[in-house]
Every structure is written in structure tokens, then in C-alpha cells.
Coordinates of C-alpha atoms in Angstrom, one line a residue:
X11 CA -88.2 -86.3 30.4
X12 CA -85.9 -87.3 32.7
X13 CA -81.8 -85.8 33.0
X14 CA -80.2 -88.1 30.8
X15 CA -82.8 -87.2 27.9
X16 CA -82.4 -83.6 28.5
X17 CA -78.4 -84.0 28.1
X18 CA -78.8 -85.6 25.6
X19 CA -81.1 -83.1 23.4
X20 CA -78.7 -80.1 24.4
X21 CA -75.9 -82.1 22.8
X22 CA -77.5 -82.7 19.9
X23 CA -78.3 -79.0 19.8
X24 CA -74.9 -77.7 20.3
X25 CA -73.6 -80.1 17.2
X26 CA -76.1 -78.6 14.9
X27 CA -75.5 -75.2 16.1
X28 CA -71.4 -75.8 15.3
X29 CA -71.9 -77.7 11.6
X30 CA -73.8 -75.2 11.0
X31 CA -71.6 -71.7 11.3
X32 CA -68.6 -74.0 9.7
X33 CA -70.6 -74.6 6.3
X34 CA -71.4 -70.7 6.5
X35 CA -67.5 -69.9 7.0
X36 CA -66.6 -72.1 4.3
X37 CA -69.0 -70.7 1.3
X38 CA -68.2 -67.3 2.8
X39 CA -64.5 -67.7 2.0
X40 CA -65.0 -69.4 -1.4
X41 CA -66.9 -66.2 -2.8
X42 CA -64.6 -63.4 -1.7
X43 CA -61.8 -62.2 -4.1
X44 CA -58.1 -62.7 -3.2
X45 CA -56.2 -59.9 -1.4
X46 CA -52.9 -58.5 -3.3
X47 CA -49.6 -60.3 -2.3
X48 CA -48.1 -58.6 0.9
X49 CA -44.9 -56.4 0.2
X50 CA -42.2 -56.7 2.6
X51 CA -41.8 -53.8 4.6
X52 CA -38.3 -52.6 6.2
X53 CA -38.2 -51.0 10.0
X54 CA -37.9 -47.5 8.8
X55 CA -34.6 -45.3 10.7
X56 CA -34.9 -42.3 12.6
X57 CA -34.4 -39.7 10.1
X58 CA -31.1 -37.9 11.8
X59 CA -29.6 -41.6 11.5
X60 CA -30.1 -42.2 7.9
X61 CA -27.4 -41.9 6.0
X62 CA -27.3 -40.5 2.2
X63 CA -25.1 -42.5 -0.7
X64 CA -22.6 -39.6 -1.8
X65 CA -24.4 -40.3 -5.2
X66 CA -27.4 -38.7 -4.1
X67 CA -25.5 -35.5 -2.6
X68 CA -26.3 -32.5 -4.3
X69 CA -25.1 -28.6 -4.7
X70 CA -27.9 -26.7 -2.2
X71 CA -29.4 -24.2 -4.3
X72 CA -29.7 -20.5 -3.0
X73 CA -33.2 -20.4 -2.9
X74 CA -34.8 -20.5 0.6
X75 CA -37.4 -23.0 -0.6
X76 CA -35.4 -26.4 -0.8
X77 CA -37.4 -28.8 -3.8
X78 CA -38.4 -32.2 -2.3
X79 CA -35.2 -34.8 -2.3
X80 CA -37.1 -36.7 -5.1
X81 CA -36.9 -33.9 -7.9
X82 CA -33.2 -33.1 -6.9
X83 CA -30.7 -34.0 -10.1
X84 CA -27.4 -34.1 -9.4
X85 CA -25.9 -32.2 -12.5
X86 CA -27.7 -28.9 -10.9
X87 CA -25.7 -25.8 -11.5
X88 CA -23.9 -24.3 -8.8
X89 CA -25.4 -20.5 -8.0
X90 CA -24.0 -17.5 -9.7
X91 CA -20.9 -16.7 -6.8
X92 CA -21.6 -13.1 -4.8
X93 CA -18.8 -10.5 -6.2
X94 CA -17.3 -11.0 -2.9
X95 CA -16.4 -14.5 -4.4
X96 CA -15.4 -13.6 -7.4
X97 CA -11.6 -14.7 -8.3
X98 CA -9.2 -12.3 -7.0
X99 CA -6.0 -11.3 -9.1
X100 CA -2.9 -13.7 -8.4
X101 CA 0.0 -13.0 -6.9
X102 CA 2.5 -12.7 -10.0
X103 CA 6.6 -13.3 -10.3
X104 CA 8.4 -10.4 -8.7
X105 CA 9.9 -9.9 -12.7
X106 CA 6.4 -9.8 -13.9
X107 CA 5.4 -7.4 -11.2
X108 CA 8.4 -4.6 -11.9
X109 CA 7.8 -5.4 -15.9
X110 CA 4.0 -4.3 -15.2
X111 CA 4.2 -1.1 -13.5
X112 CA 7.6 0.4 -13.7
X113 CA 6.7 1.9 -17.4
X114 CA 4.0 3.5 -15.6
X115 CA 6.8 5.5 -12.7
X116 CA 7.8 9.0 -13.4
X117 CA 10.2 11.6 -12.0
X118 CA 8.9 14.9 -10.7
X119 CA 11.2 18.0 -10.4
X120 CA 11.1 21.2 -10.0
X121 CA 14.1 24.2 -9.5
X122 CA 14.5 23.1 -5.8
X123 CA 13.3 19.0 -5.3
X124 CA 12.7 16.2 -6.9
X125 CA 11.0 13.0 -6.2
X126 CA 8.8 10.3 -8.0
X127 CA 5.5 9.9 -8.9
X128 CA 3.4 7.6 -10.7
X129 CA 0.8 7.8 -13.4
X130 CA -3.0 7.0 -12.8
X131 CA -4.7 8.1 -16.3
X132 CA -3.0 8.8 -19.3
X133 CA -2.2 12.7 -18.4
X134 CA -2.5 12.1 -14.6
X135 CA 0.4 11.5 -12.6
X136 CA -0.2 11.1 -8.5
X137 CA 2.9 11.9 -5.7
X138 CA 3.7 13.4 -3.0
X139 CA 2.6 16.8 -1.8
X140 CA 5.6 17.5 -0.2
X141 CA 7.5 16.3 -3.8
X142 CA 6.4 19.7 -5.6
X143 CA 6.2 21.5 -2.3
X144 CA 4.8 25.3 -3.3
X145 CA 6.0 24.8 -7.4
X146 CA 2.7 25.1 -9.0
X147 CA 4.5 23.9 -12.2
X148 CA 6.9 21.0 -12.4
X149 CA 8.7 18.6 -15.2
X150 CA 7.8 15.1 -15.4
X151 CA 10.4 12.7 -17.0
X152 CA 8.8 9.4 -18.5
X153 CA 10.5 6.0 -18.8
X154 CA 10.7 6.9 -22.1
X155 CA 12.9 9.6 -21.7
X156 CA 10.3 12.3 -22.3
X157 CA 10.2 15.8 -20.5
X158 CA 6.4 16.7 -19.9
X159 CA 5.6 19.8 -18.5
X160 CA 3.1 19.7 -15.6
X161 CA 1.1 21.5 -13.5
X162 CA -0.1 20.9 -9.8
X163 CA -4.1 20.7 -9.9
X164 CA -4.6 20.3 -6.2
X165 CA -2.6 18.9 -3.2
X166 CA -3.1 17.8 0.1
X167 CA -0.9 18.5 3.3
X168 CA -3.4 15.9 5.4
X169 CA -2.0 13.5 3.5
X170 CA 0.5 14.6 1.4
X171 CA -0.4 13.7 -1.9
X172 CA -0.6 15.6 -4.6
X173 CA -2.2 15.0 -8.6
X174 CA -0.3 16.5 -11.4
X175 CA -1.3 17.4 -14.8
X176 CA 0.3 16.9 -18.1
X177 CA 0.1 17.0 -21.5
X178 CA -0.2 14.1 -23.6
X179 CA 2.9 12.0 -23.8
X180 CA 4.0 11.1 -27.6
X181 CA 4.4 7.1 -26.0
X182 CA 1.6 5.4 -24.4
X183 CA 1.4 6.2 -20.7
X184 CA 0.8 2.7 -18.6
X185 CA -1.4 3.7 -15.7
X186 CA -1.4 1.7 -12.7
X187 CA -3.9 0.6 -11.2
X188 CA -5.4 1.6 -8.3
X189 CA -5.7 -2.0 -5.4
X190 CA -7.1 -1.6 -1.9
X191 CA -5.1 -1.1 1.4
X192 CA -7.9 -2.2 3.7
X193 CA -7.3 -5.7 2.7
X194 CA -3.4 -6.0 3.8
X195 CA -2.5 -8.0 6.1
X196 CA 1.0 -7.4 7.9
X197 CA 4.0 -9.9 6.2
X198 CA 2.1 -9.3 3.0
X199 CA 4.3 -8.9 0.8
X200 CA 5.2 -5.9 -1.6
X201 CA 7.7 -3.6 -4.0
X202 CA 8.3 -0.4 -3.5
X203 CA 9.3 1.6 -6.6
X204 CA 10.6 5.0 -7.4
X205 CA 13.3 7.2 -9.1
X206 CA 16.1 7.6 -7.1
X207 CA 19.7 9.2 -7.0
X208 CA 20.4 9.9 -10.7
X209 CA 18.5 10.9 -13.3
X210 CA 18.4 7.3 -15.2
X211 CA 17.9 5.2 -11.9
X212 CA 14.8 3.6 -11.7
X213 CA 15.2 1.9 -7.7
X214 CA 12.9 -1.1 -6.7
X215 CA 12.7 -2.7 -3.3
X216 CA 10.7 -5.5 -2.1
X217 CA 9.9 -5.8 1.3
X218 CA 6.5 -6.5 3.3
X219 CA 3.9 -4.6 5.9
X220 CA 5.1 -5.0 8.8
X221 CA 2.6 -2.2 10.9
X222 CA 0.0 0.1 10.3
X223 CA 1.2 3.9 12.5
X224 CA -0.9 7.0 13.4
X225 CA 0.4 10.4 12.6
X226 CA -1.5 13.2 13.7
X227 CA -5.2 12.3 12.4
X228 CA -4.0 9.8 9.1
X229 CA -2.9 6.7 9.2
X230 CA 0.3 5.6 7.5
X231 CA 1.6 2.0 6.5
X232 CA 4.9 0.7 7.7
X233 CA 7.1 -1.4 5.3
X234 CA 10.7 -2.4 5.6
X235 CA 11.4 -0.9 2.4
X236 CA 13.3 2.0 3.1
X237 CA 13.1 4.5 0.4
X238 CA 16.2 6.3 -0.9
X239 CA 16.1 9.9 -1.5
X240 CA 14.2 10.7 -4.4
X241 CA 12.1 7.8 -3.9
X242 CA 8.8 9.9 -2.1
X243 CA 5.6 9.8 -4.1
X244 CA 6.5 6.1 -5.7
X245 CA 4.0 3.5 -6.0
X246 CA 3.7 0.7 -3.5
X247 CA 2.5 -2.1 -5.4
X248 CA 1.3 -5.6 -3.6
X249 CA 2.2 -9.1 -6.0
X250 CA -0.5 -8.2 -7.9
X251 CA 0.7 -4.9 -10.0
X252 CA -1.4 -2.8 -7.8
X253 CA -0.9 0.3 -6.3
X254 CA -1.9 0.0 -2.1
X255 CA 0.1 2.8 -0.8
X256 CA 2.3 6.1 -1.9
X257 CA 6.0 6.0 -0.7
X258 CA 6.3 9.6 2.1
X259 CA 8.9 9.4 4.1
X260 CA 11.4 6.7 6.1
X261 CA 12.6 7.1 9.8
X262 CA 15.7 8.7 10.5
X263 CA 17.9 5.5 11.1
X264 CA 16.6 4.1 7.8
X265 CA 14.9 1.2 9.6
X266 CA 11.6 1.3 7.9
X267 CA 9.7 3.6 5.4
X268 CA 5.9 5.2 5.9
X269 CA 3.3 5.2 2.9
X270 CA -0.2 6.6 2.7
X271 CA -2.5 4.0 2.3
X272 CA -4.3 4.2 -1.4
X273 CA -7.7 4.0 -0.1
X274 CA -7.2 7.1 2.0
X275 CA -6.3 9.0 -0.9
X276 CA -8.6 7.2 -3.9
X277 CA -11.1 10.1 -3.4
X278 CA -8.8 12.7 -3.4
X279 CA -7.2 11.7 -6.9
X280 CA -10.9 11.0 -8.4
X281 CA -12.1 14.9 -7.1
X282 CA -8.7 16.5 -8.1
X283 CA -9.2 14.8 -12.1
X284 CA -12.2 16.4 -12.4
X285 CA -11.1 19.5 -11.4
X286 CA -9.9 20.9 -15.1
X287 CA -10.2 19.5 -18.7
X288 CA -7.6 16.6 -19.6
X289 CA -6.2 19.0 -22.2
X290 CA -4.9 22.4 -21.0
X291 CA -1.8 21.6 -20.4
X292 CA 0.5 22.4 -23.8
X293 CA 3.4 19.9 -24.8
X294 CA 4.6 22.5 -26.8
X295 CA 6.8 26.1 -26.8
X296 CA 7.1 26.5 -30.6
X297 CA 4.7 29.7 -29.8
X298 CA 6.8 31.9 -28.0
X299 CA 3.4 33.6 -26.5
X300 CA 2.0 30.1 -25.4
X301 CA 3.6 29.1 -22.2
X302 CA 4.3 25.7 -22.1
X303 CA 2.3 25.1 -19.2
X304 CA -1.0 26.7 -17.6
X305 CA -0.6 29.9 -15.4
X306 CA 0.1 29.5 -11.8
X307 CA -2.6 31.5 -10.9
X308 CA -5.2 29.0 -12.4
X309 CA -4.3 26.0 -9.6
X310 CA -6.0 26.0 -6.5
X311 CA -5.5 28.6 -4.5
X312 CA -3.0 28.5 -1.3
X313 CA -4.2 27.9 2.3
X314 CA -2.7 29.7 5.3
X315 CA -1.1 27.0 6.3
X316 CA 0.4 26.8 2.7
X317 CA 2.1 29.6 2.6
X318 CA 3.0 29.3 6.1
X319 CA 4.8 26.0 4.5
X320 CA 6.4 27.8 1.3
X321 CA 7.9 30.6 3.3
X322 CA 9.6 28.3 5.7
X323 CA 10.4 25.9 2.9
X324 CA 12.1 29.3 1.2
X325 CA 14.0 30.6 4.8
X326 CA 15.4 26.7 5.7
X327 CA 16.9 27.2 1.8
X328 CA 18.5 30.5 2.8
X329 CA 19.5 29.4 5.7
X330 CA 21.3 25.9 4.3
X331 CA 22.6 28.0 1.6
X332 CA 24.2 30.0 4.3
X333 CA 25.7 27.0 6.2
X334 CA 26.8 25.8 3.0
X335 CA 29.1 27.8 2.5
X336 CA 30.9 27.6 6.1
X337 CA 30.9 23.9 5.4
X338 CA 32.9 24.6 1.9
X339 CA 35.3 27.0 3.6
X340 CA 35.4 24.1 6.2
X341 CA 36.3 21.2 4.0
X342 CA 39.4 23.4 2.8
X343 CA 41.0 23.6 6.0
X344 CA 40.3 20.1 7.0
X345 CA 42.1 18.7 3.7
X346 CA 44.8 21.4 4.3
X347 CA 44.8 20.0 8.1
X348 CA 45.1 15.9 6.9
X349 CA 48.4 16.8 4.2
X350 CA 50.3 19.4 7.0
X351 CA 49.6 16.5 9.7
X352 CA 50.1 13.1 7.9
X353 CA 45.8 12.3 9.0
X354 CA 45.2 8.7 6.9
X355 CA 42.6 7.0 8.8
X356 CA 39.1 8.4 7.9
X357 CA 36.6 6.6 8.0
X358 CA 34.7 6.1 5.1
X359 CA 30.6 6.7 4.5
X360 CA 30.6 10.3 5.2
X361 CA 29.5 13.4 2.2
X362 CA 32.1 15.4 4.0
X363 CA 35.4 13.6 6.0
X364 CA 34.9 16.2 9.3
X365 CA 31.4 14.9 9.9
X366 CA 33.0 11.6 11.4
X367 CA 34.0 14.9 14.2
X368 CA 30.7 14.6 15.4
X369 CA 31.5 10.8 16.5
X370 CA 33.2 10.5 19.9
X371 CA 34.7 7.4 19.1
X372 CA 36.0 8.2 15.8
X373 CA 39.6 7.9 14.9
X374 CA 39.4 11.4 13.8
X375 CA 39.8 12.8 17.3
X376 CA 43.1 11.4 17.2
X377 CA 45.7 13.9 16.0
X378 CA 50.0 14.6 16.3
X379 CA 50.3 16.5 19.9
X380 CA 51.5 19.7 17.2
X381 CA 48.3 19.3 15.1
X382 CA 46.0 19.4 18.8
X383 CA 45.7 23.0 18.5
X384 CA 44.5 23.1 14.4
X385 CA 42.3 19.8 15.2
X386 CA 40.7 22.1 17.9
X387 CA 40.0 24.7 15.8
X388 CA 38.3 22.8 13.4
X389 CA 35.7 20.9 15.9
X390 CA 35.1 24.0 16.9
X391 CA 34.1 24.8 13.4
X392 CA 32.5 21.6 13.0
X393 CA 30.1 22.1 16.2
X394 CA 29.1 25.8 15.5
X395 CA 28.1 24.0 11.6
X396 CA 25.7 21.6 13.5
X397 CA 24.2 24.4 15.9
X398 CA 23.0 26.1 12.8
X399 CA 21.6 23.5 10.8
X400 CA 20.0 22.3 14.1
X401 CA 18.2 25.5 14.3
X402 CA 17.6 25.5 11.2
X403 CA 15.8 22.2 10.8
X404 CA 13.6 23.3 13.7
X405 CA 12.5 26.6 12.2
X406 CA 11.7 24.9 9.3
X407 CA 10.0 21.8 11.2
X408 CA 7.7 24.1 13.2
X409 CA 6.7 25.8 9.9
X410 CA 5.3 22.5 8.8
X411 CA 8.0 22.2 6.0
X412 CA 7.9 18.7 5.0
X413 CA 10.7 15.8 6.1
X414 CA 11.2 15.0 2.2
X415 CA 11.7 18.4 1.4
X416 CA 14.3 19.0 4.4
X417 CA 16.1 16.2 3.5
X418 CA 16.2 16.7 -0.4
X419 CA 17.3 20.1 0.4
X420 CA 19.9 19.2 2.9
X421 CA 21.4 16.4 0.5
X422 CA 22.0 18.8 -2.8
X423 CA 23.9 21.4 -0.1
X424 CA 26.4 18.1 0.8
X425 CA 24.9 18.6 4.2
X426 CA 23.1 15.2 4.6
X427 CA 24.5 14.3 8.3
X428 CA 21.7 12.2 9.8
X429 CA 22.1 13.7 13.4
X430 CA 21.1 16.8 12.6
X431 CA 17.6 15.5 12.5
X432 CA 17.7 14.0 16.0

């Protein structure tokens, strides 16, 4: 076979070979079943770009296991809130505040003070240590009008708060209740409230924190409230009715007052009510054998530094007692001196005219050339009165009498001059 049959065989070859594997495709196709339609699939995003229809948004729940997104449901209760996010009490009308807690303020006296005090239970009343000083029995006078005899279950000169017992009062007593200090915050605002001056004159004064001072080893909140005398052992109430500090003491230029904060003090008043039964204190003297309150000798017994305290509380009495009366013999020659010499300008704001003596640049120093000699004679007077009660105040200061007590005292003797504490 020559070259052109051979090409001409292999061509026939290569067209069988190619008809045939087309008829196979064919029949293969005809006899295999349809595939499903193809869905269209989107170009999925990167899952920190995809973004969630508000919708689908949903309230996290607590546990630490989240459920997969599709079984969330967006009507799932919120968690139960911690106590720490529990409402807090809201701040109420200043009116609404007074009308709260003033039914619940006392006074507290005794033969030689007086002060304020506030009840915490129904025959509990809490104020200031330095209020019933070494009195182991004292009178407690309700809103009411009520006289309750009371008894001092225990005290504390740390920080001068004391717990008082009575009987039961024939009115509902309102307690107060109890807030927390730690949770001021200074401009908070608050009302101070008390029993000041006369015997009907309930005071209130609303101020806020404006510092938080050390004395010795407590700690004592500053308001700009400061309290009148009569005022120490008052509640300090915050806008919600509750008690976050106990009214002590105010600076000597009446800038500011100091308060215990309540929390230093909240363990204190819970030990000292558990100290006796709520009922042995009587309300009655129709027994003439029954004395209206409990013995003396059945409150706490006195520390050294306690009666260190009550005998310089008792010799700074003496002593004003003494200087008392030099001021009384005093006051009659000054009025004697201001008719004999024509004196009209006195300054007003003093408990006794000569005090304005002790200002240099009082009008007082100014006297007729014949009345130098008896104006003299009187500052003399006047300055040998403020060495004493000087002395005085120190003696009494070094034997760890309190301020409220000093100044209570110095105020019933007319001899309230405010630089004789300096």
C-alpha cells in the first residue's frame, strides 16, 4: 500500500473513532436524572463588618453561655438587677423632708445642759455624749410636748455619741432612719435639725458637705450649717429623710459646723440597744417608792477618763459661777458709768454692753475727759473678767470637758463672749 492509501485508512479511522464517543455522550446524558435548580449565592462579609437590623438586637442574658443568635427572641426578660442596682430613695422637697423627720427630734436636758437628740426605736433616742455629759439620768421633751424620763445606757467620748433610754411615749415615736455617710459626696446637699434656744423652738438649717476633717483618730463631716446652741446631738438628714451624721460642735467664728458621720457610730447605737430590756425605764411616779427612772448605778460604769471629764466639767462650773458674779457686780457700774456720763453709742450684739471693751476699735473706748478715770476702772475690771474665764476654759479644756458643754455653760452664766475661746 502505498502513502496515499495509508492516509487515507487512518482518516477513515479517526472519523469512526470520533462518531463513535459522540453517540456514547449523547445516550449517556439522556439517562441521567436532572440536578436541582442552582440557588443564588451572596459573597458572604467578614463577620466584624456585618451589621445587625436594631430588630434583631437583644437584652444579653447573664449567663456566661450566650444561646446561638437563631433561638434569641427579642421579648427576653431583662436579669433580675444586683442590689447594688436596686432603686435608691429620691431626693424629696425640702417641706417633705422637715415634715418626715422633725416628729422624730427630741430635747435632752439635764440640771446643767441641754441639747437635742433624735429618736432611732420607739424608746431609743441617740445624741451627743457631751449633751448629757456625766448625768446618768436626763428629761427628754417630745414634739408632742411630752416629758419622758431617760436614762444614759452607754456613751462614747471617741465619738461623742451617746444612746438614751426611755419609757414608752403615750404618742407614736417616729424613728428616723438610719442612711449611709460613706456615700456623700461634698455639695450634697442636707438639713440639719435640732432644738435650739427656747424650749418650743424646733431650728432647721439646710446647707451641704462641703469637707470631710480629722480630729484626733475620728473623722468628722463639715457642713455650712452652723448649729446654734442647743442644737448638738441633732440629726443631719440628706434629701432623702435619712440620718448621715449627728450635729457636735461648730468652729469658733461660726463659719461651719462638725458632725459624726452615722456609719461611724451605726454599731455603737446597735451594741448600746441591746444592752438592757426596752422596758425598765418607768413613765410613771404615782409610787412614791418607784423612782421614775432606773438607778444610776445600773448604767455603765465610768472610765478614768470619765471622771477625769465630770470633775473638770464640775470645777469650770464653779469657777463660771465665780466669774459670774464679778460680771453682775460689773454690769452695775457700767450702767451707773453710761447715766453719770451721757455714754449713747453702744454697739449692739453683745449679752453684756462692756464686752464691746474687749474691741479696740469700739466706740466704747471713747469717754468725757471727767469719765477717763471711771472708764479706766472698769477695763480694768473688764480685762481681769477675761483672764479668769481664759483660765478657766483651759483648765477645763485640758480635762477633756467637751466644747458643747463649755459653751452651754458659758451661755446660761451671760458669759458667752466668743474670744474667750481663742
Amino acid at each position: 500500500m502505498n502513502s496515499n492509501g495509508l492516509a487515507r485508512l487512518k482518516l477513515a479511522a479517526a472519523l469512526i473513532i470520533a462518531i463513535t464517543a459522540s453517540a456514547g455522550g449523547l445516550w449517556y446524558a439522556r439517562h441521567q436524572p436532572a440536578p436541582p435548580p442552582r440557588k443564588r449565592i451572596a459573597t458572604a462579609q467578614p463577620e466584624t463588618n456585618r451589621v445587625v437590623p436594631p430588630a434583631t438586637l437583644v437584652t444579653p442574658p447573664t449567663s456566661d453561655v450566650l444561646p446561638p443568635p437563631e433561638h434569641a427572641q427579642e421579648d427576653t426578660p431583662a436579669p433580675n438587677p444586683a442590689p447594688d442596682d436596686l432603686p435608691q430613695p429620691s431626693a424629696m422637697p425640702l417641706e417633705d423632708v422637715i415634715e418626715r423627720v422633725m416628729p422624730g427630734v427630741v430635747r435632752v436636758e439635764t440640771s446643767t445642759s441641754r441639747g437635742s437628740g433624735f429618736f432611732v426605736r420607739s424608746t431609743l433616742i441617740v445624741t451627743n455624749a457631751h449633751v448629757p455629759g456625766d448625768a446618768r439620768t436626763v428629761t427628754v421633751t417630745t414634739q408632742s410636748g411630752q416629758h419622758l424620763p431617760g436614762r444614759v445606757l452607754q456613751s462614747s467620748e471617741k465619738y461623742d455619741v451617746a444612746v438614751i433610754q426611755v419609757g414608752s411615749s403615750s404618742q407614736e415615736s417616729v424613728a428616723v432612719p438610719l442612711g449611709q455617710s460613706a456615700q456623700l459626696k461634698l455639695g450634697q446637699g442636707i438639713v440639719a435639725l435640732g432644738w435650739a434656744e427656747g424650749p418650743d423652738q424646733s431650728t432647721v438649717r439646710r446647707g451641704v458637705i462641703t469637707g470631710l476633717r480629722t480630729d484626733g483618730a475620728r473623722q468628722l463631716l463639715q457642713t455650712d450649717t452652723a448649729p446654734h446652741p442647743g442644737d448638738s446631738g441633732g440629726p443631719i438628714v440628706d434629701r432623702t429623710g435619712q440620718v448621715v451624721g449627728i450635729t457636735t460642735f461648730r468652729y469658733k467664728d461660726g463659719s461651719a459646723g462638725l458632725a459624726v458621720p452615722i456609719d461611724d457610730v451605726k454599731a455603737f447605737i446597735q451594741a448600746a440597744s441591746g444592752m438592757a430590756p426596752m422596758a425598765t425605764v418607768a413613765t410613771s411616779t404615782s409610787s412614791p417608792t418607784s423612782p421614775a427612772v432606773a438607778s444610776p448605778t445600773d448604767a455603765p460604769r465610768a472610765s478614768e477618763t470619765d471622771n477625769g471629764r465630770q470633775n473638770g466639767a464640775a470645777q469650770f462650773e464653779r469657777d463660771l459661777a465665780s466669774v459670774a458674779q464679778r460680771a453682775d457686780r460689773l454690769d452695775a457700774d457700767w450702767m451707773q458709768y453710761r447715766q453719770s456720763c451721757g455714754i449713747t453709742s453702744v454697739p449692739a450684739g453683745q449679752t453684756r454692753e462692756w464686752f464691746g471693751l474687749y474691741d479696740p476699735a469700739s466706740p466704747l473706748h471713747r469717754a468725757p475727759q471727767n469719765c477717763a478715770p471711771v472708764l479706766n476702772d472698769l477695763q480694768r475690771q473688764a480685762d481681769g473678767i477675761g483672764t479668769l474665764m481664759r483660765a478657766a476654759d483651759d483648765l477645763a479644756r485640758r480635762a477633756g470637758v467637751f466644747p458643747g458643754v463649755r459653751r452651754d455653760l458659758r451661755q446660761r452664766l451671760r458669759l458667752d463672749y466668743s474670744g474667750w475661746e481663742r
